[in-house]
Short mmCIF file of C-alpha atoms in Angstrom, two decimals:
data_model
loop_
_atom_site.label_atom_id
_atom_site.label_comp_id
_atom_site.label_asym_id
_atom_site.label_seq_id
_atom_site.Cartn_x
_atom_site.Cartn_y
_atom_site.Cartn_z
CA MET A 19 0.00 -0.02 0.30
CA HIS A 20 1.13 3.29 -0.61
CA LEU A 21 0.07 6.80 -0.70
CA ASN A 22 0.15 9.32 -4.13
CA THR A 23 2.61 11.97 -3.70
CA ARG A 24 -0.22 14.81 -3.97
CA CYS A 25 -3.78 14.58 -3.16
CA PRO A 26 -6.66 14.67 -5.57
CA GLN A 27 -8.35 18.32 -5.58
CA GLY A 28 -11.18 18.68 -3.45
CA SER A 29 -10.07 16.39 -1.04
CA ARG A 30 -10.08 17.42 2.58
CA PHE A 31 -6.18 17.29 3.15
CA ALA A 32 -5.63 19.38 -0.26
CA THR A 33 -7.77 21.69 0.86
CA LEU A 34 -6.32 22.27 3.98
CA LEU A 35 -2.99 22.41 2.28
CA THR A 36 -4.19 25.55 0.43
CA GLY A 37 -3.03 27.55 3.59
CA ALA A 38 0.23 26.09 4.04
CA GLY A 39 3.15 28.73 4.05
CA THR A 40 5.86 29.57 1.38
CA VAL A 41 9.07 29.15 3.16
CA HIS A 42 11.34 26.43 2.29
CA PRO A 43 10.62 22.67 4.09
CA LEU A 44 14.07 22.93 5.82
CA LEU A 45 13.39 26.32 7.03
CA SER A 46 9.95 24.99 8.25
CA LEU A 47 11.91 21.97 9.85
CA LEU A 48 14.24 24.54 12.07
CA ALA A 49 11.48 27.01 12.86
CA ALA A 50 9.34 23.96 14.27
CA MET A 51 12.43 22.67 16.26
CA MET A 52 12.99 26.48 17.44
CA ILE A 53 9.22 26.59 18.55
CA LEU A 54 9.32 23.84 20.67
CA GLY A 55 12.86 24.39 22.20
CA VAL A 56 12.58 27.78 22.75
CA GLY A 57 8.61 27.87 23.41
CA GLN A 58 9.05 25.13 25.95
CA GLY A 59 12.60 25.28 27.41
CA GLY A 60 12.12 29.07 28.11
CA VAL A 61 8.91 28.78 30.03
CA ALA A 62 10.27 25.57 31.64
CA PHE A 63 13.11 27.56 32.98
CA VAL A 64 11.42 30.57 34.27
CA LEU A 65 8.58 27.89 36.05
CA THR A 66 11.30 25.83 37.59
CA ALA A 67 13.14 28.96 38.96
CA LEU A 68 9.98 30.27 40.23
CA ALA A 69 9.53 26.70 41.98
CA GLY A 70 13.16 27.19 43.92
CA GLY A 71 15.33 25.64 40.99
CA HIS A 72 15.20 21.94 42.28
CA PRO A 73 11.29 20.99 42.42
CA ASP A 74 10.51 17.41 43.45
CA ALA A 75 9.80 14.83 40.54
CA GLN A 76 5.91 15.33 40.62
CA THR A 77 6.24 19.03 40.63
CA SER A 78 8.82 18.84 37.58
CA THR A 79 6.48 16.64 35.87
CA ILE A 80 3.48 19.40 36.17
CA LEU A 81 5.94 22.17 35.31
CA LEU A 82 6.79 20.38 32.19
CA LEU A 83 3.13 19.98 30.94
CA VAL A 84 2.35 23.62 31.81
CA SER A 85 5.66 24.75 29.76
CA PHE A 86 4.17 23.65 26.57
CA LEU A 87 1.83 27.37 26.94
CA GLY A 88 5.49 28.82 25.38
CA VAL A 89 5.15 26.52 22.42
CA TRP A 90 1.80 28.18 21.43
CA VAL A 91 3.12 31.40 22.26
CA ALA A 92 6.19 30.91 20.06
CA LEU A 93 4.10 29.43 17.25
CA TRP A 94 1.69 32.39 17.20
CA LEU A 95 4.70 35.05 17.39
CA TRP A 96 6.20 33.04 14.23
CA MET A 97 3.01 32.63 12.29
CA ARG A 98 1.86 36.34 13.03
CA PHE A 99 5.04 38.40 12.41
CA VAL A 100 7.52 36.19 10.25
CA GLU A 101 4.90 33.80 7.79
CA GLN A 102 2.12 36.27 8.47
CA ARG A 103 -0.39 33.66 8.21
CA PRO A 104 -3.54 33.08 10.93
CA MET A 105 -3.12 30.35 13.57
CA VAL A 106 -6.40 28.89 12.27
CA CYS A 107 -5.07 27.78 8.74
CA LEU A 108 -3.11 24.88 10.28
CA GLY A 109 -6.13 22.54 10.73
CA PHE A 110 -8.14 24.04 14.13
CA ARG A 111 -11.75 23.74 11.92
CA GLY A 112 -13.74 20.41 11.61
CA PRO A 113 -16.59 18.67 12.73
CA ALA A 114 -16.88 17.85 16.43
CA ARG A 115 -16.96 13.98 15.61
CA ASP A 116 -13.47 13.98 14.45
CA VAL A 117 -12.48 14.50 17.99
CA VAL A 118 -14.60 11.58 19.01
CA ILE A 119 -12.48 9.46 16.50
CA GLY A 120 -9.00 10.58 17.61
CA VAL A 121 -10.68 9.59 21.47
CA ALA A 122 -11.85 6.35 20.36
CA ILE A 123 -8.29 5.36 18.79
CA ALA A 124 -6.67 6.20 21.81
CA ILE A 125 -8.91 3.94 23.74
CA VAL A 126 -8.71 0.85 21.20
CA ILE A 127 -5.13 1.18 21.54
CA LEU A 128 -4.93 1.42 25.25
CA ALA A 129 -7.77 -1.32 25.78
CA ALA A 130 -5.37 -3.67 23.45
CA ASP A 131 -2.44 -3.30 25.68
CA VAL A 132 -3.71 -3.47 28.80
CA ILE A 133 -5.78 -6.70 28.10
CA VAL A 134 -3.02 -8.40 26.51
CA MET A 135 -0.35 -7.53 29.45
CA THR A 136 -2.98 -8.45 32.31
CA ALA A 137 -4.10 -11.58 30.33
CA GLY A 138 -0.54 -12.85 29.70
CA GLY A 139 0.27 -12.29 33.38
CA GLN A 140 2.67 -9.55 32.67
CA VAL A 141 1.02 -6.39 34.58
CA ARG A 142 -0.91 -6.03 37.47
CA ILE A 143 -3.64 -3.54 37.41
CA ALA A 144 -4.91 -2.29 41.03
CA TRP A 145 -7.35 0.51 42.17
CA THR A 146 -5.54 3.03 44.21
CA TYR A 147 -8.44 4.32 46.23
CA PRO A 148 -7.59 8.04 45.68
CA SER A 149 -9.12 10.38 48.07
CA ALA A 150 -11.54 13.19 46.68
CA THR A 151 -8.81 15.70 46.52
CA ALA A 152 -6.57 13.22 44.26
CA VAL A 153 -9.75 12.83 42.06
CA MET A 154 -9.83 16.26 41.35
CA LEU A 155 -6.76 16.65 40.43
CA ILE A 156 -6.56 13.93 38.09
CA LEU A 157 -9.41 15.56 36.44
CA ALA A 158 -7.84 18.82 36.20
CA SER A 159 -4.63 17.19 34.67
CA LEU A 160 -6.77 16.56 31.55
CA LEU A 161 -6.06 20.30 31.02
CA LEU A 162 -2.44 20.07 31.15
CA PHE A 163 -2.38 17.33 28.85
CA LEU A 164 -4.59 19.12 26.40
CA ILE A 165 -2.26 22.04 26.56
CA GLN A 166 0.81 19.81 26.14
CA GLY A 167 -0.61 17.30 23.46
CA CYS A 168 -2.24 19.95 21.10
CA ALA A 169 0.59 21.97 21.32
CA GLU A 170 2.93 19.20 19.87
CA GLU A 171 0.36 18.53 17.25
CA VAL A 172 -0.25 21.86 15.98
CA VAL A 173 3.79 22.26 15.36
CA LEU A 174 4.66 18.95 14.03
CA ARG A 175 1.36 17.49 12.35
CA GLY A 176 0.16 21.13 11.77
CA TYR A 177 3.05 23.50 10.95
CA LEU A 178 5.87 20.96 9.82
CA MET A 179 3.98 18.32 8.23
CA GLN A 180 1.75 20.67 6.31
CA SER A 181 4.68 23.02 5.02
CA VAL A 182 6.64 19.82 3.80
CA ALA A 183 3.88 18.10 2.25
CA ALA A 184 2.96 21.42 0.57
CA LYS A 185 6.26 21.26 -1.35
CA TRP A 186 7.84 17.74 -1.38
CA GLY A 187 4.73 15.77 -1.07
CA ILE A 188 2.28 13.90 1.41
CA PRO A 189 4.93 11.05 2.04
CA ALA A 190 8.03 13.41 3.15
CA GLY A 191 5.78 15.26 5.00
CA LEU A 192 4.67 12.23 7.11
CA ALA A 193 8.13 10.82 7.37
CA LEU A 194 9.69 13.87 8.40
CA GLN A 195 7.29 14.88 11.29
CA ALA A 196 7.46 11.03 12.37
CA VAL A 197 11.44 11.35 12.54
CA VAL A 198 11.25 14.48 14.45
CA PHE A 199 8.49 13.26 16.89
CA ALA A 200 10.53 10.08 17.58
CA VAL A 201 13.88 12.40 18.18
CA LEU A 202 12.09 14.40 20.56
CA HIS A 203 11.28 11.81 22.62
CA ALA A 204 14.43 9.41 22.40
CA ALA A 205 16.29 10.84 25.41
CA ASN A 206 13.21 10.30 27.88
CA PRO A 207 13.50 8.08 30.64
CA GLY A 208 13.41 4.70 30.41
CA THR A 209 13.76 4.80 26.23
CA THR A 210 14.29 1.65 24.29
CA TRP A 211 14.51 0.86 20.40
CA ILE A 212 11.32 -0.31 20.37
CA ALA A 213 9.50 2.69 22.15
CA VAL A 214 11.43 5.08 19.44
CA VAL A 215 10.06 2.55 16.82
CA ASN A 216 6.67 3.03 18.70
CA VAL A 217 6.95 6.99 19.22
CA ALA A 218 7.90 7.25 15.00
CA GLY A 219 4.62 4.88 14.49
CA PHE A 220 2.46 7.09 16.43
CA GLY A 221 4.08 10.27 14.84
CA PHE A 222 2.84 8.54 11.44
CA MET A 223 -0.59 7.28 12.37
CA LEU A 224 -1.65 10.45 13.52
CA GLY A 225 -0.25 12.34 10.71
CA LEU A 226 -2.59 10.08 8.59
CA LEU A 227 -4.79 10.83 10.81
CA VAL A 228 -4.72 14.76 9.56
CA VAL A 229 -4.43 13.70 6.08
CA TRP A 230 -7.85 11.43 6.18
CA ARG A 231 -9.61 14.09 8.34
CA GLY A 232 -8.24 17.25 6.71
CA ASN A 233 -7.77 18.83 10.28
CA LEU A 234 -5.92 18.49 13.80
CA LEU A 235 -8.98 17.75 15.51
CA ALA A 236 -8.76 13.82 15.66
CA ALA A 237 -4.96 13.93 16.23
CA MET A 238 -5.41 16.44 19.22
CA GLY A 239 -8.12 14.28 20.71
CA PHE A 240 -6.01 11.10 20.42
CA HIS A 241 -3.00 12.77 21.90
CA THR A 242 -4.53 14.46 24.77
CA VAL A 243 -6.37 11.40 25.98
CA TRP A 244 -3.86 8.79 24.86
CA ASN A 245 -1.55 10.52 27.35
CA TRP A 246 -4.03 11.51 30.21
CA LEU A 247 -5.95 7.51 30.16
CA GLN A 248 -2.67 5.75 29.98
CA GLY A 249 -0.81 8.17 32.97
CA MET A 250 -3.44 9.32 35.24
CA VAL A 251 -6.11 6.79 34.72
CA MET A 252 -4.19 3.52 34.43
CA GLY A 253 -1.34 4.39 36.16
CA PHE A 254 1.55 3.67 33.39
CA ASP A 255 4.57 5.99 32.88
CA VAL A 256 4.08 8.26 30.02
CA SER A 257 6.89 8.51 27.81
CA GLY A 258 9.12 7.63 30.78
CA LEU A 259 7.02 10.33 32.93
CA LYS A 260 5.89 9.26 36.45
CA PHE A 261 2.69 10.35 37.94
CA ALA A 262 2.21 10.57 42.02
CA ASN A 263 -1.86 10.70 41.73
CA THR A 264 -3.45 8.28 39.57
CA LEU A 265 -6.94 6.44 39.94
CA MET A 266 -4.82 2.86 39.15
CA THR A 267 -1.66 1.50 38.97
CA ALA A 268 0.31 -0.50 36.48
CA GLY A 269 3.07 -2.57 37.62
CA GLY A 270 4.85 -5.26 36.14
CA THR A 271 4.86 -8.64 37.54
CA ALA A 272 8.00 -10.55 38.66
CA GLY A 273 9.77 -12.19 35.55
CA SER A 274 7.67 -9.74 33.12
CA TYR A 275 9.34 -8.88 30.15
CA SER A 276 9.59 -5.25 29.32
CA TRP A 277 9.05 -5.61 25.60
CA LEU A 278 5.86 -6.60 26.26
CA THR A 279 5.03 -4.15 28.89
CA GLY A 280 6.93 -0.89 28.21
CA GLY A 281 9.10 -1.07 30.98
CA THR A 282 9.76 2.34 32.53
CA PHE A 283 8.51 3.84 29.02
CA GLY A 284 4.95 3.17 29.57
CA ALA A 285 2.49 1.26 27.21
CA GLU A 286 4.17 3.24 24.25
CA GLY A 287 7.13 0.99 24.74
CA SER A 288 5.26 -2.33 24.24
CA ILE A 289 5.45 -4.44 21.30
CA VAL A 290 1.55 -4.99 21.83
CA SER A 291 1.35 -1.21 20.83
CA THR A 292 3.30 -1.61 17.39
CA ILE A 293 1.13 -4.29 16.19
CA VAL A 294 -2.01 -2.47 17.13
CA LEU A 295 -0.16 0.75 14.74
CA ALA A 296 0.41 -1.24 12.34
CA VAL A 297 -3.05 -2.51 11.61
CA LEU A 298 -4.21 1.20 12.46
CA ILE A 299 -1.76 2.61 10.00
CA ALA A 300 -2.73 0.07 7.40
CA GLY A 301 -6.54 0.71 7.76
CA LEU A 302 -6.03 4.45 7.62
CA ILE A 303 -4.04 4.43 4.52
CA GLU A 304 -6.77 2.58 2.78
CA ALA A 305 -9.42 4.73 4.33
CA ILE A 306 -7.42 7.78 3.17
CA ARG A 307 -7.18 6.01 -0.58
CA ARG A 308 -10.77 5.28 -0.61
CA ASP A 309 -11.74 8.42 0.15
CA TRP A 310 -9.26 9.87 -2.70
CA ARG A 311 -10.79 7.65 -5.44
CA LYS A 312 -14.03 9.51 -4.69
CA ASN A 313 -12.56 12.64 -5.84
#
């Protein structure tokens, strides 16, 4: 299976690409890295300093999520003053059902992970009996994951992928943003080669969602809910990040295999996720080809 370099006129993604900028793809890549690095890094530095310079692990994780507000600001400044394009052209418009599609895909992948891991005796899931305060914090954390997940989507699957796809074709746009996504997570705690492959696969799958739906809504819905459900609800680590207050805990059993459980990287590092992603990617490619045949 393959995707054509150019999508047919009239397709949802072709319509989205009409708003792509005119800068060279390599400049778009440098801009995306700068927006993520300076935007997040600058805010993280300030927040860490305000927290006393040496916050505990839980506070550091919260500050990390909040720091993605800087990514939104940096992207807006770049779009407003350098490329002089409105943010909305990156793909914020679309039917509300697209968010549901993304959320449903996140639930399917995580459910497959949990079912296979627990049925195989690799992971034990336990209820944490959280207090009312802890439950409120868990619910409120969804907002932080919304800020973080959507920031990564708008920069990588919005700005970068669309800029590259408009000049070099869709396969190049999909591949480049997926590689960048994997590189950005490669230094996280607990990273393995399976985790890196999976993160690239998640990026590729999310890129296909944008191509299929012609907007960022499904990808944003997936990214936000995937991180929140995996970490705050099920108790897995999320790309190597740990959380203190969760509804459940997910711990490897004695003798469990990290390539099945994901180890300290979380479910994203599991071979189960790899298999489910491969099936989803194949299905999305076929869905895109079917839609394009109608145009």
